[in-house]
Each structure stands twice: as C-alpha cells, then as structure tokens.
mmCIF file with all atom_site columns, C-alpha atoms in Angstrom:
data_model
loop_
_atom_site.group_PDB
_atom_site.id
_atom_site.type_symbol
_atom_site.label_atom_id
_atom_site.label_alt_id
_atom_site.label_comp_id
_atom_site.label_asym_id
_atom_site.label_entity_id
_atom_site.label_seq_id
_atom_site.pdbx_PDB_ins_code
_atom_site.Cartn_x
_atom_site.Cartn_y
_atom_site.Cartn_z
_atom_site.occupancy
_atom_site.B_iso_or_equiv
_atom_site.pdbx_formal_charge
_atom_site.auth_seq_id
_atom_site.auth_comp_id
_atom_site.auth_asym_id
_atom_site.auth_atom_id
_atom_site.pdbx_PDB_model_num
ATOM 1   C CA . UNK A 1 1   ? 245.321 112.366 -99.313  1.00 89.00 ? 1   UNK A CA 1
ATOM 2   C CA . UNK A 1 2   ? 243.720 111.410 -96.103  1.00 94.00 ? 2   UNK A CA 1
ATOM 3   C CA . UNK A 1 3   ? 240.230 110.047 -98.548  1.00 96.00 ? 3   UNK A CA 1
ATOM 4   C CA . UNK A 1 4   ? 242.294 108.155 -100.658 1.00 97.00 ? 4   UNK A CA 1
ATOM 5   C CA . UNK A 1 5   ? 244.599 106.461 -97.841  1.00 96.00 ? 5   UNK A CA 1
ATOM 6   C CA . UNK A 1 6   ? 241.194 105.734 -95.944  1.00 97.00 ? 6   UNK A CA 1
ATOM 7   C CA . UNK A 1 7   ? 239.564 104.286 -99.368  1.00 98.00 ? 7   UNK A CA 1
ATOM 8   C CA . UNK A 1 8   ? 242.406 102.203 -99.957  1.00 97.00 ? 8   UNK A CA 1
ATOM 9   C CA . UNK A 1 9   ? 242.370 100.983 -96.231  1.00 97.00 ? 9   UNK A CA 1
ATOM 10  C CA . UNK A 1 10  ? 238.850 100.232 -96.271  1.00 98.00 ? 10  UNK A CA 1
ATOM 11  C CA . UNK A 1 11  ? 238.501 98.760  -99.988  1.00 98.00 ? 11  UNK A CA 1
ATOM 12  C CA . UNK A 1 12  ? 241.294 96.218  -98.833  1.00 97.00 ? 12  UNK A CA 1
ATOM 13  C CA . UNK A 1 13  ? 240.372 95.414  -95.287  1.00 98.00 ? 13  UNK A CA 1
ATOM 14  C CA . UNK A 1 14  ? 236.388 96.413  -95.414  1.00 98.00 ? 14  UNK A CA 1
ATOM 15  C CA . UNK A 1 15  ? 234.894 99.280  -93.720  1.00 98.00 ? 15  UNK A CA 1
ATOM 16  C CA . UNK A 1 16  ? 234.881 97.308  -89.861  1.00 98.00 ? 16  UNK A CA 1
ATOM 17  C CA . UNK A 1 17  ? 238.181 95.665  -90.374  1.00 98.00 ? 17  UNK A CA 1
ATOM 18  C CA . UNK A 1 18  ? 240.029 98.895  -91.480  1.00 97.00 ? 18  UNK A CA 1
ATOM 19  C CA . UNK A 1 19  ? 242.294 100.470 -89.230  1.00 96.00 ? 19  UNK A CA 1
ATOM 20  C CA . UNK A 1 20  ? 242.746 103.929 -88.051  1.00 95.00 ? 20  UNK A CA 1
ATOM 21  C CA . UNK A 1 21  ? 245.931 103.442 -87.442  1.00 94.00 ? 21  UNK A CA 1
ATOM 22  C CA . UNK A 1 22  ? 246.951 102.358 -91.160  1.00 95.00 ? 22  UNK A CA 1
ATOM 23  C CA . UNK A 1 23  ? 245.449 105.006 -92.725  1.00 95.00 ? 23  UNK A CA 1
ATOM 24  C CA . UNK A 1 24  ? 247.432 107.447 -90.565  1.00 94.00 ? 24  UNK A CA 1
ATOM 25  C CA . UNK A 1 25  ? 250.715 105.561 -90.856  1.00 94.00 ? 25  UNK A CA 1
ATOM 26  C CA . UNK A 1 26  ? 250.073 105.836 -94.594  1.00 93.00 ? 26  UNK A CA 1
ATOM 27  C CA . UNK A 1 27  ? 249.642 109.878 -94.516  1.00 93.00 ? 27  UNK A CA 1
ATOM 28  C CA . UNK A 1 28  ? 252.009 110.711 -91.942  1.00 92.00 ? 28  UNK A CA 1
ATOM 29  C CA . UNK A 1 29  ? 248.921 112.590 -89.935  1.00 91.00 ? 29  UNK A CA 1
ATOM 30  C CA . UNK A 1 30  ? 248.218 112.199 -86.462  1.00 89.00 ? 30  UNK A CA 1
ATOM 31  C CA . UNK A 1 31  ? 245.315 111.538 -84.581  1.00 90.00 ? 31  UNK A CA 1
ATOM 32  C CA . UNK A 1 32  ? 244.725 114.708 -83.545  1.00 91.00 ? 32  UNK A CA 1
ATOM 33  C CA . UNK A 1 33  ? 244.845 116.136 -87.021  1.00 90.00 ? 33  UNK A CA 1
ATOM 34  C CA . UNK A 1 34  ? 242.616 113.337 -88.705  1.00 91.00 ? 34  UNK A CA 1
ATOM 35  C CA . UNK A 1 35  ? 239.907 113.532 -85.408  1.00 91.00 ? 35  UNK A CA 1
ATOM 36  C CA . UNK A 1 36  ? 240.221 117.646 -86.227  1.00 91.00 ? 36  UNK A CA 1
ATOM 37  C CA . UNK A 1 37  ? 238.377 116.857 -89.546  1.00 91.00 ? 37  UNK A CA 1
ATOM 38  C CA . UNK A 1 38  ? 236.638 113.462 -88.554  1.00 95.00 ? 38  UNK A CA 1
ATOM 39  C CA . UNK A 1 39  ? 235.248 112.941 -85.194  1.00 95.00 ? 39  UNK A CA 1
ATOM 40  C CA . UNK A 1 40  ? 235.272 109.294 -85.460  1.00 95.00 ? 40  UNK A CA 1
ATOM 41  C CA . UNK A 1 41  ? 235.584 106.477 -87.485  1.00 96.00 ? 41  UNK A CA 1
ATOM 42  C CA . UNK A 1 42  ? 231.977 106.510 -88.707  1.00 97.00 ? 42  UNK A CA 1
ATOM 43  C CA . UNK A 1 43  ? 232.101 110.238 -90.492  1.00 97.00 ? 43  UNK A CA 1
ATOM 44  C CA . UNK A 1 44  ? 235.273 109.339 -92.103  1.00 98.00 ? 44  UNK A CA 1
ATOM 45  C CA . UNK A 1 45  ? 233.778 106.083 -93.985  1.00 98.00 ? 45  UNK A CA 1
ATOM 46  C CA . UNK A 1 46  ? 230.616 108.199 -94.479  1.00 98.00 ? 46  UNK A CA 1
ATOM 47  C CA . UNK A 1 47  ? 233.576 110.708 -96.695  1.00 98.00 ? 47  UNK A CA 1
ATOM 48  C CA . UNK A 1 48  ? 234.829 108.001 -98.172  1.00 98.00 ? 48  UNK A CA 1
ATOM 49  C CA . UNK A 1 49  ? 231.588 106.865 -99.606  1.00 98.00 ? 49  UNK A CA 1
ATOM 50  C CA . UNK A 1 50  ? 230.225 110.184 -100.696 1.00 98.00 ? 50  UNK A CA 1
ATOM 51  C CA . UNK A 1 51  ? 233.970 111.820 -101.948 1.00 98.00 ? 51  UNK A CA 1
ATOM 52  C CA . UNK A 1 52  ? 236.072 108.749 -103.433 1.00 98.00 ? 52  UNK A CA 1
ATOM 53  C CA . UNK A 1 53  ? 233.517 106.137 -103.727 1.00 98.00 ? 53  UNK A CA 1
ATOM 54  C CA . UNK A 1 54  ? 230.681 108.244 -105.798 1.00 98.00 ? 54  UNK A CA 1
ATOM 55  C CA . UNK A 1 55  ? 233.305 110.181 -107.952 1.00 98.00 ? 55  UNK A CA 1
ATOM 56  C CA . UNK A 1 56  ? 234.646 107.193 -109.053 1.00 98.00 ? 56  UNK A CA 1
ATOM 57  C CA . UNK A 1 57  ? 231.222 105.573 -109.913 1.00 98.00 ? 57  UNK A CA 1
ATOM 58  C CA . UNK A 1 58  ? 229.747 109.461 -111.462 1.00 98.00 ? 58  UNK A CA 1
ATOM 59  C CA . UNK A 1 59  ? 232.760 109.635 -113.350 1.00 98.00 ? 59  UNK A CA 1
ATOM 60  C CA . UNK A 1 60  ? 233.245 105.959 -114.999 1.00 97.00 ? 60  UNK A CA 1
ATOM 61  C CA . UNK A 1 61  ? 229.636 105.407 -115.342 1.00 98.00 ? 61  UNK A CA 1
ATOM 62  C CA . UNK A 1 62  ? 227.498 108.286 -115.316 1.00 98.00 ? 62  UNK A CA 1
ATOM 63  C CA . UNK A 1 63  ? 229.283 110.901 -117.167 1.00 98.00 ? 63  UNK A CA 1
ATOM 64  C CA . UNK A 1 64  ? 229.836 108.910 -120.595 1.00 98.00 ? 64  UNK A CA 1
ATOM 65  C CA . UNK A 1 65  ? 225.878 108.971 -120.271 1.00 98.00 ? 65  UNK A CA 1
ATOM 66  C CA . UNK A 1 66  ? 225.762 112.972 -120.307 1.00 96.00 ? 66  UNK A CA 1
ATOM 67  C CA . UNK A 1 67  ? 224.318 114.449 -123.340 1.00 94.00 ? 67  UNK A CA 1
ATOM 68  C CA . UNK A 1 68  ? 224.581 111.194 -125.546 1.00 96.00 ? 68  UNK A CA 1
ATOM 69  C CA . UNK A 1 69  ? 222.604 110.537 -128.510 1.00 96.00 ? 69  UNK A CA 1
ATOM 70  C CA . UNK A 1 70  ? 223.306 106.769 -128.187 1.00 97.00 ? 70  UNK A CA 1
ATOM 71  C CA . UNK A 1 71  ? 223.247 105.538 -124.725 1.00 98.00 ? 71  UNK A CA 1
ATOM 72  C CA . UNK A 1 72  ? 223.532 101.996 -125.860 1.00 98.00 ? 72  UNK A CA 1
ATOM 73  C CA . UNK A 1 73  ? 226.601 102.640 -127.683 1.00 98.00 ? 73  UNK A CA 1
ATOM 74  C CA . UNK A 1 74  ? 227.862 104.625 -124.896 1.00 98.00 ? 74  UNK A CA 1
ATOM 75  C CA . UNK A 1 75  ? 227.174 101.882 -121.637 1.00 98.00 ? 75  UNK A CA 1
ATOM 76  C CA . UNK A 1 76  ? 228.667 99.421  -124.238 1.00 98.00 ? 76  UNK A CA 1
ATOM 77  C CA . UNK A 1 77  ? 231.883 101.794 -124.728 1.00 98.00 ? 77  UNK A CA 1
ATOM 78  C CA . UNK A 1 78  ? 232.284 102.474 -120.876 1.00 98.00 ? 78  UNK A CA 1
ATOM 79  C CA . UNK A 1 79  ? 232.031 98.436  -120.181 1.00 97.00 ? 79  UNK A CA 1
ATOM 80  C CA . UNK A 1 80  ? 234.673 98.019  -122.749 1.00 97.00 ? 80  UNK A CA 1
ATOM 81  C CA . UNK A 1 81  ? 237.198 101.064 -121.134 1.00 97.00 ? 81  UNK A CA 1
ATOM 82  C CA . UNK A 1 82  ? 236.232 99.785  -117.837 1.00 96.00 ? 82  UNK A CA 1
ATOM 83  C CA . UNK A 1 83  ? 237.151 96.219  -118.558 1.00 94.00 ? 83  UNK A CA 1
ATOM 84  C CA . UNK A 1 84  ? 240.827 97.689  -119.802 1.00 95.00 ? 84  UNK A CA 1
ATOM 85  C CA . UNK A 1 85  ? 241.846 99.613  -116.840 1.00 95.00 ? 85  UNK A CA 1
ATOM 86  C CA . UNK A 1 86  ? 240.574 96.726  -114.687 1.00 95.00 ? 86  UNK A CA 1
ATOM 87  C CA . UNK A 1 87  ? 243.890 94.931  -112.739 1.00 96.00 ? 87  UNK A CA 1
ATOM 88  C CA . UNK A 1 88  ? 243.989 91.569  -110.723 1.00 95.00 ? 88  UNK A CA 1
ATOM 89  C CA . UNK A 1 89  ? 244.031 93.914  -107.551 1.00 96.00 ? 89  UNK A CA 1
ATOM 90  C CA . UNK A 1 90  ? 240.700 95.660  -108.932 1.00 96.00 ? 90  UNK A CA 1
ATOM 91  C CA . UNK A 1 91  ? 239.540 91.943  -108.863 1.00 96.00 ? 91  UNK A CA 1
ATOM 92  C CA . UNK A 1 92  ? 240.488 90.667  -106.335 1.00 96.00 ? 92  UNK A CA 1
ATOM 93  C CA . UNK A 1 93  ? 239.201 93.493  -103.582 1.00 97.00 ? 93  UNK A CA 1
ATOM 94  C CA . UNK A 1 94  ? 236.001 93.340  -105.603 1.00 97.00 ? 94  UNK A CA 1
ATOM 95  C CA . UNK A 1 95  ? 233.676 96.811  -105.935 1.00 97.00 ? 95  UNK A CA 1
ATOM 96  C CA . UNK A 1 96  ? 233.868 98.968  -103.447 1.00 98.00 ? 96  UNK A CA 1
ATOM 97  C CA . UNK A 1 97  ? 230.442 100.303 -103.586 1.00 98.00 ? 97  UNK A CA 1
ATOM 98  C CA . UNK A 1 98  ? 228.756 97.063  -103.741 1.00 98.00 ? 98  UNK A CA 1
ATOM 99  C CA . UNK A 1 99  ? 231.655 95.576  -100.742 1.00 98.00 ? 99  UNK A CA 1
ATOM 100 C CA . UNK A 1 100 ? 230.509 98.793  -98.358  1.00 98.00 ? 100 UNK A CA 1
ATOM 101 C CA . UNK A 1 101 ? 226.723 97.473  -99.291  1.00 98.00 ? 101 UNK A CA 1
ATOM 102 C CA . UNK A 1 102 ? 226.729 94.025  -98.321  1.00 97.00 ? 102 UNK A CA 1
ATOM 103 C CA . UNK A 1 103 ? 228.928 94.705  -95.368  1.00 98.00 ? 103 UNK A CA 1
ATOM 104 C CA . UNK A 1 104 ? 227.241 98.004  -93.818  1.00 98.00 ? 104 UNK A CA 1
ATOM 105 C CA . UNK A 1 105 ? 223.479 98.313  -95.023  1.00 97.00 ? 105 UNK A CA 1
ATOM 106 C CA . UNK A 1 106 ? 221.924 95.644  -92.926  1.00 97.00 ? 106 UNK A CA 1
ATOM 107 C CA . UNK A 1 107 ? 224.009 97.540  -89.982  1.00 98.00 ? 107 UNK A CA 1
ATOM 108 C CA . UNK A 1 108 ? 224.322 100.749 -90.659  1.00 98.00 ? 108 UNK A CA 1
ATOM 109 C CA . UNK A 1 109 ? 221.508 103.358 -91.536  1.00 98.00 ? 109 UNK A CA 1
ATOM 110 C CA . UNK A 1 110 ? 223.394 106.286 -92.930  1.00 98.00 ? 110 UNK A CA 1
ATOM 111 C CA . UNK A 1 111 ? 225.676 104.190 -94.908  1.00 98.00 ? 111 UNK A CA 1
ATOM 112 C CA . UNK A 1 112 ? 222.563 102.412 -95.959  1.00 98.00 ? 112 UNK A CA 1
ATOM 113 C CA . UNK A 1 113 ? 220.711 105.573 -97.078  1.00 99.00 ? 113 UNK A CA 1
ATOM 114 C CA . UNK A 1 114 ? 224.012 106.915 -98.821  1.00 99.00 ? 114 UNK A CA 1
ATOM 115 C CA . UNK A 1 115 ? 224.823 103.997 -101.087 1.00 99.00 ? 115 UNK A CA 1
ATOM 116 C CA . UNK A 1 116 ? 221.246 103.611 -101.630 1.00 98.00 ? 116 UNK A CA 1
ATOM 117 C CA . UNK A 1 117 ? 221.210 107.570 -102.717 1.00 98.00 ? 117 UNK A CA 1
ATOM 118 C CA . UNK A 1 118 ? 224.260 106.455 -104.902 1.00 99.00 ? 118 UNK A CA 1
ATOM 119 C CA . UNK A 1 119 ? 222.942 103.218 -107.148 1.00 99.00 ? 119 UNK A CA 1
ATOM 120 C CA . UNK A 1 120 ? 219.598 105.345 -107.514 1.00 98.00 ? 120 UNK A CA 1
ATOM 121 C CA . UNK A 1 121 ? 221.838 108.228 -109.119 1.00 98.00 ? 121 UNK A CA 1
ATOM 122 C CA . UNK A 1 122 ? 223.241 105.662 -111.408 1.00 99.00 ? 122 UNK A CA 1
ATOM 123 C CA . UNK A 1 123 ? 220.028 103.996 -112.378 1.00 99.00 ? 123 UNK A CA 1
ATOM 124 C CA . UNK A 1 124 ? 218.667 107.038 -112.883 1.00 99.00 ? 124 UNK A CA 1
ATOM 125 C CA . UNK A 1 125 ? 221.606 108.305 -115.369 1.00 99.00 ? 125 UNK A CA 1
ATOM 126 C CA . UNK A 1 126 ? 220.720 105.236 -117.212 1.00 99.00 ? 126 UNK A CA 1
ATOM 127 C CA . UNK A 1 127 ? 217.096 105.697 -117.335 1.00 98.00 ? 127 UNK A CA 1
ATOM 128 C CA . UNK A 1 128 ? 217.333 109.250 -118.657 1.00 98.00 ? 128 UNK A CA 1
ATOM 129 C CA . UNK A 1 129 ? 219.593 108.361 -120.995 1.00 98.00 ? 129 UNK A CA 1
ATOM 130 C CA . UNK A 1 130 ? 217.743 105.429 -122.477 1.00 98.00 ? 130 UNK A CA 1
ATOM 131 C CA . UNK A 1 131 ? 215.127 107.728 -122.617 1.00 98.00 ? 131 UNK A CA 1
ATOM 132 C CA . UNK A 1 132 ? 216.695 110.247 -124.468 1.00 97.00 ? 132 UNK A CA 1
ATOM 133 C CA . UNK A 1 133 ? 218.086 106.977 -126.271 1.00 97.00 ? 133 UNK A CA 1
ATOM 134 C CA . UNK A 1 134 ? 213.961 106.093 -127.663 1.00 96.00 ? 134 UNK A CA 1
ATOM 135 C CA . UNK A 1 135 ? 213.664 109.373 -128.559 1.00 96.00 ? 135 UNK A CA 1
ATOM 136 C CA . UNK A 1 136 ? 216.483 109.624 -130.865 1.00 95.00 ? 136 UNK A CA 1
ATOM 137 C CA . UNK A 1 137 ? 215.611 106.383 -132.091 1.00 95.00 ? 137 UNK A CA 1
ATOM 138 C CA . UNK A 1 138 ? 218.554 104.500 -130.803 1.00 96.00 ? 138 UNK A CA 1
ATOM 139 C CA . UNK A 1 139 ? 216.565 102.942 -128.275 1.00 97.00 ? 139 UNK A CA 1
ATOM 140 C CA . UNK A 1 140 ? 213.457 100.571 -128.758 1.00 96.00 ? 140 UNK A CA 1
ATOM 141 C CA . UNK A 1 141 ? 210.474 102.469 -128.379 1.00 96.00 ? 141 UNK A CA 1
ATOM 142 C CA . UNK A 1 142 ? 209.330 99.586  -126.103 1.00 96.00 ? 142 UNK A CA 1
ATOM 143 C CA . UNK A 1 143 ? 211.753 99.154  -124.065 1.00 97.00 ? 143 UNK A CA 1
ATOM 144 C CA . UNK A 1 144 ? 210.902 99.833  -119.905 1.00 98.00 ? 144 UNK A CA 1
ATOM 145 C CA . UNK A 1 145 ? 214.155 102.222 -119.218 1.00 98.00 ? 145 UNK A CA 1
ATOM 146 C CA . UNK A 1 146 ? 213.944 101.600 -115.142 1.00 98.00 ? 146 UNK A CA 1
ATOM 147 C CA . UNK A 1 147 ? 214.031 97.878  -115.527 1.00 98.00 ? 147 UNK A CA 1
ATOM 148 C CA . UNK A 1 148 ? 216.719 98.093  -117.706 1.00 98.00 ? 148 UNK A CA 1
ATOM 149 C CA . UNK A 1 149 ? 218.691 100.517 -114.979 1.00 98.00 ? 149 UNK A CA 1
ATOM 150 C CA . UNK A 1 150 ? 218.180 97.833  -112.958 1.00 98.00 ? 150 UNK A CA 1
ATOM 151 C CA . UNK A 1 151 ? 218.958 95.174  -113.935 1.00 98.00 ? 151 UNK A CA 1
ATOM 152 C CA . UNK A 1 152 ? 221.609 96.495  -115.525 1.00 98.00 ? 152 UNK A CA 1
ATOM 153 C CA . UNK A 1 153 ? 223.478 97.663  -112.163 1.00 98.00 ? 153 UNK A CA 1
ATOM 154 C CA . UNK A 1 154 ? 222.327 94.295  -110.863 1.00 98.00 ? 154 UNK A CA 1
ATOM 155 C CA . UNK A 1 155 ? 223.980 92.724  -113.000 1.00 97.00 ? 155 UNK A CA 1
ATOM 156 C CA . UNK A 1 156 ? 227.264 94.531  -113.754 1.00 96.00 ? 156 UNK A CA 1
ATOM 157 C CA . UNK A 1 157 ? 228.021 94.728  -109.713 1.00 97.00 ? 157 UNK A CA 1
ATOM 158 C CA . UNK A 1 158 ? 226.543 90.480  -109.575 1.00 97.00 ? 158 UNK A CA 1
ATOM 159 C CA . UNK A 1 159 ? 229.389 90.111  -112.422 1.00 96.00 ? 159 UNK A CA 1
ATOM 160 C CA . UNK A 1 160 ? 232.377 91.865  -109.869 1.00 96.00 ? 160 UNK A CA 1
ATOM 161 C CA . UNK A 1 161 ? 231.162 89.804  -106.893 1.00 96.00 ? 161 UNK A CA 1
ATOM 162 C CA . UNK A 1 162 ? 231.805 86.821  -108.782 1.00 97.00 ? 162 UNK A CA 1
ATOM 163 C CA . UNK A 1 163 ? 234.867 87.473  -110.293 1.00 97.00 ? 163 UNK A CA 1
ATOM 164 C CA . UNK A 1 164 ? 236.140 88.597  -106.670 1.00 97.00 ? 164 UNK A CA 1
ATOM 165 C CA . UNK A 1 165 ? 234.612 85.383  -105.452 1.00 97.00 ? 165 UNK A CA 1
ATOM 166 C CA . UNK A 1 166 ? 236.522 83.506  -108.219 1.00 97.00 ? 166 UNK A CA 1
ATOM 167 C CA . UNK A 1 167 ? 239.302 85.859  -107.881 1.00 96.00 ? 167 UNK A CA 1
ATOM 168 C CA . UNK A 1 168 ? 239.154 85.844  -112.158 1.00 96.00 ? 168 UNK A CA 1
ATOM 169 C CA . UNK A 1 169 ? 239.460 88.785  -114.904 1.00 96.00 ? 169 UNK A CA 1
ATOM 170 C CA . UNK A 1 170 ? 238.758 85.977  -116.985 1.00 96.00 ? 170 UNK A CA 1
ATOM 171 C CA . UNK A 1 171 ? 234.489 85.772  -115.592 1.00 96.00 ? 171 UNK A CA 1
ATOM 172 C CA . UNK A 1 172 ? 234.376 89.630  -115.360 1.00 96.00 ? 172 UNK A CA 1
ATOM 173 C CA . UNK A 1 173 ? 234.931 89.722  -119.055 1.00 95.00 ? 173 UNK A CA 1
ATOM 174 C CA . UNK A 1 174 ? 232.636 86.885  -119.977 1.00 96.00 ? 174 UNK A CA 1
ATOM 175 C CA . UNK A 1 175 ? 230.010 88.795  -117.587 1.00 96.00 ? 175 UNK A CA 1
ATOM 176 C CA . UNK A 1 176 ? 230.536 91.962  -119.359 1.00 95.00 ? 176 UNK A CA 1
ATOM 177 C CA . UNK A 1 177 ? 230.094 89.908  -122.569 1.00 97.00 ? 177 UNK A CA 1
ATOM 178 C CA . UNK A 1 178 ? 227.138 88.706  -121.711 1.00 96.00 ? 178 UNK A CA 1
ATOM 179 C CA . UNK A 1 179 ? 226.192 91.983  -120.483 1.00 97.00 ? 179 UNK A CA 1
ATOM 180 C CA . UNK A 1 180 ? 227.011 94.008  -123.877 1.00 97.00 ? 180 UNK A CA 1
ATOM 181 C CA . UNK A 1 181 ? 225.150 91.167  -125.732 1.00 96.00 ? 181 UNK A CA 1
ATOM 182 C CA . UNK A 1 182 ? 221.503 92.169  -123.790 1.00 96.00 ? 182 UNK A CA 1
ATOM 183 C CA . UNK A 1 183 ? 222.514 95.911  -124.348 1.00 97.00 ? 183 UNK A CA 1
ATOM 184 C CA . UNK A 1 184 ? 222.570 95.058  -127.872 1.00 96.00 ? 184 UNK A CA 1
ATOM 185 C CA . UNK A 1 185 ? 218.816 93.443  -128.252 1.00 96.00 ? 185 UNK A CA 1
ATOM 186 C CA . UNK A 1 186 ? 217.753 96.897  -127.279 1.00 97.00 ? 186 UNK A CA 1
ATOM 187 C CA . UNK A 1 187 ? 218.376 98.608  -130.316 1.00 96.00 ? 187 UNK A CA 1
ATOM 188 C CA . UNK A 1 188 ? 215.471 99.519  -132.823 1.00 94.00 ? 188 UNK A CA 1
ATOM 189 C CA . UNK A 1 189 ? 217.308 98.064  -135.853 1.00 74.00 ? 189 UNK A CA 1
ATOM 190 C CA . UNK A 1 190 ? 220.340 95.452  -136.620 1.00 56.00 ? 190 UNK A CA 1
ATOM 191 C CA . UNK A 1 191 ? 222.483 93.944  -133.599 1.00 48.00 ? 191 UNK A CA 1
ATOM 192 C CA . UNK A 1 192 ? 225.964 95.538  -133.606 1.00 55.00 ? 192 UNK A CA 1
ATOM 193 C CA . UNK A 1 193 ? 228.933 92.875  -133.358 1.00 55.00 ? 193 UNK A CA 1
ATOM 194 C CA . UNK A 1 194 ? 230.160 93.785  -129.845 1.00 60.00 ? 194 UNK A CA 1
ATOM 195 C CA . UNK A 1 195 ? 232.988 92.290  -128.259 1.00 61.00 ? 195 UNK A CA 1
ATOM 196 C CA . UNK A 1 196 ? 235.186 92.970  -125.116 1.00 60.00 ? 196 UNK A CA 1
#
C-alpha cells in the first residue's frame, strides 16, 4: 500500500516534486511508521523503482517473451494488449520508467544504475528471445537481436514521450503501428497483416 501510494505520487508529480506528505495522507501512515521502513525520501523512490516500477515493466513486457516459440508474434501481441489497457491518464503522466530516467539519471547515481539495470533486463528478454526466435525459424537468420532490443525500447518509450508531450492516445497507436510494422520485416517468410 505504501509502494503503490508512493508510485502514484511520484508518477503524477515526478520523483523531486512528490510529496511525503501525500503519500502518507493517502495511506493513513505516519511519519514515524513510513521513516521505520524508509529512512528518507531517497530509499523509498529507490523501492518504488525496483518493486512497482520493474514488476510492471517484467510483467507486461518481459514475461509474454518467456518460453515463446515466436517472439515476433509475441512483442506484436503485448503492443496490441498494452495499447488496450492504455487510459488518457496512462497518457497523459507518460512512462514512468522512462519519466524517473530523464528526470533522475543525470542527478542521481543509484537511480541511474537501477533503471539502467532495468532497460538492460528488458533488452536482454528481447534479445534472447529473438534468438530463440532464429532458431525456430521465426526470426531472420540475419537479423542483429541487440540492435533490435534496442531500438526497439528506444522506440516504444520515444513513442510514450510523445504522446505525453501531445497528450494523444491517438500518436501512441500510430507509434505502435509503426512499431508492429518493423517487427513484421523481421520474419523469415510472408509479412503478417498487423494492425492495432
């Protein structure tokens, strides 16, 4: 309860802006019992990012990649469930991975190191499983997995910042478009007809 009021706080307001006061008017704790578990502000945000922030990212985007045959198929599928379960709110406060990075990492060591630890796990997931992808022949033989990772995460968390900058579903979608149209040219055989 206390994660989830402090990832709300800081996904709305940003990690510097968010206040330690709203997160305990929102749980009903006191000070005493949140600085029991958190000495400061600092270790709490450092939770947030390792407990809320990574589950969310492990279990939208890396776990559909676990043991599949067809990781095209299955980074097209999670951009499509993604994409449904996606509100104005979601677009509006933008990711909150990619927020805490552009606001903390040129500040902030440890956060830097953490989220970097995190976007390596998910290019990673993708590599392996594009991997596994050429050897099951769903995959080009060709294709250079790591750049793909890349520019892949580049590009999905490049789609949210603009769509938070626009404040529009509407450009997320046509991102994510665009984005399940390159996942498609990596397939050994015919293009599948892929739409959001």
């Amino acid at each position: 309860m206390l994660l989830q009021a402090a990832f709300m706080e800081i996904h709305r307001m940003g990690y510097q802006a968010a206040s330690l006061q709203n997160i305990l008017k929102n749980t009903g704790l006191t000070k005493g019992a949140l600085y029991h578990h958190f000495p400061n502000k600092k270790s709490l945000g450092y939770a947030v990012l390792d407990e809320i922030i990574r589950g969310i990212l492990i279990t939208e985007w890396v776990d559909p990649l676990q043991g599949t045959k067809n990781p095209i198929d299955a980074l097209i599928k999670t951009i499509k469930d993604v994409s449904k379960k996606l509100t104005q709110e979601d677009i509006e406060l933008g990711c909150p991975l990619n927020n805490l990075a552009q606001e903390m990492s040129p500040i902030d060591p440890v956060f830097c190191e953490k989220i970097s630890t995190i976007y390596t796990e998910w290019r990673e997931a993708i590599e392996q499983a594009l991997e596994q992808g050429k050897t099951n022949n769903t995959v080009k033989k060709d294709v250079h997995s790591q750049q793909v990772a890349i520019v892949f995460t580049a590009t999905l968390e490049g789609c949210m910042g603009m769509a938070k900058n626009a404040q529009s579903m509407e450009l997320l979608l046509h991102c994510g478009q665009g984005l399940i149209t390159l996942l498609d040219t990596l397939r050994p055989n015919t293009q599948q007809e892929n739409e959001i």
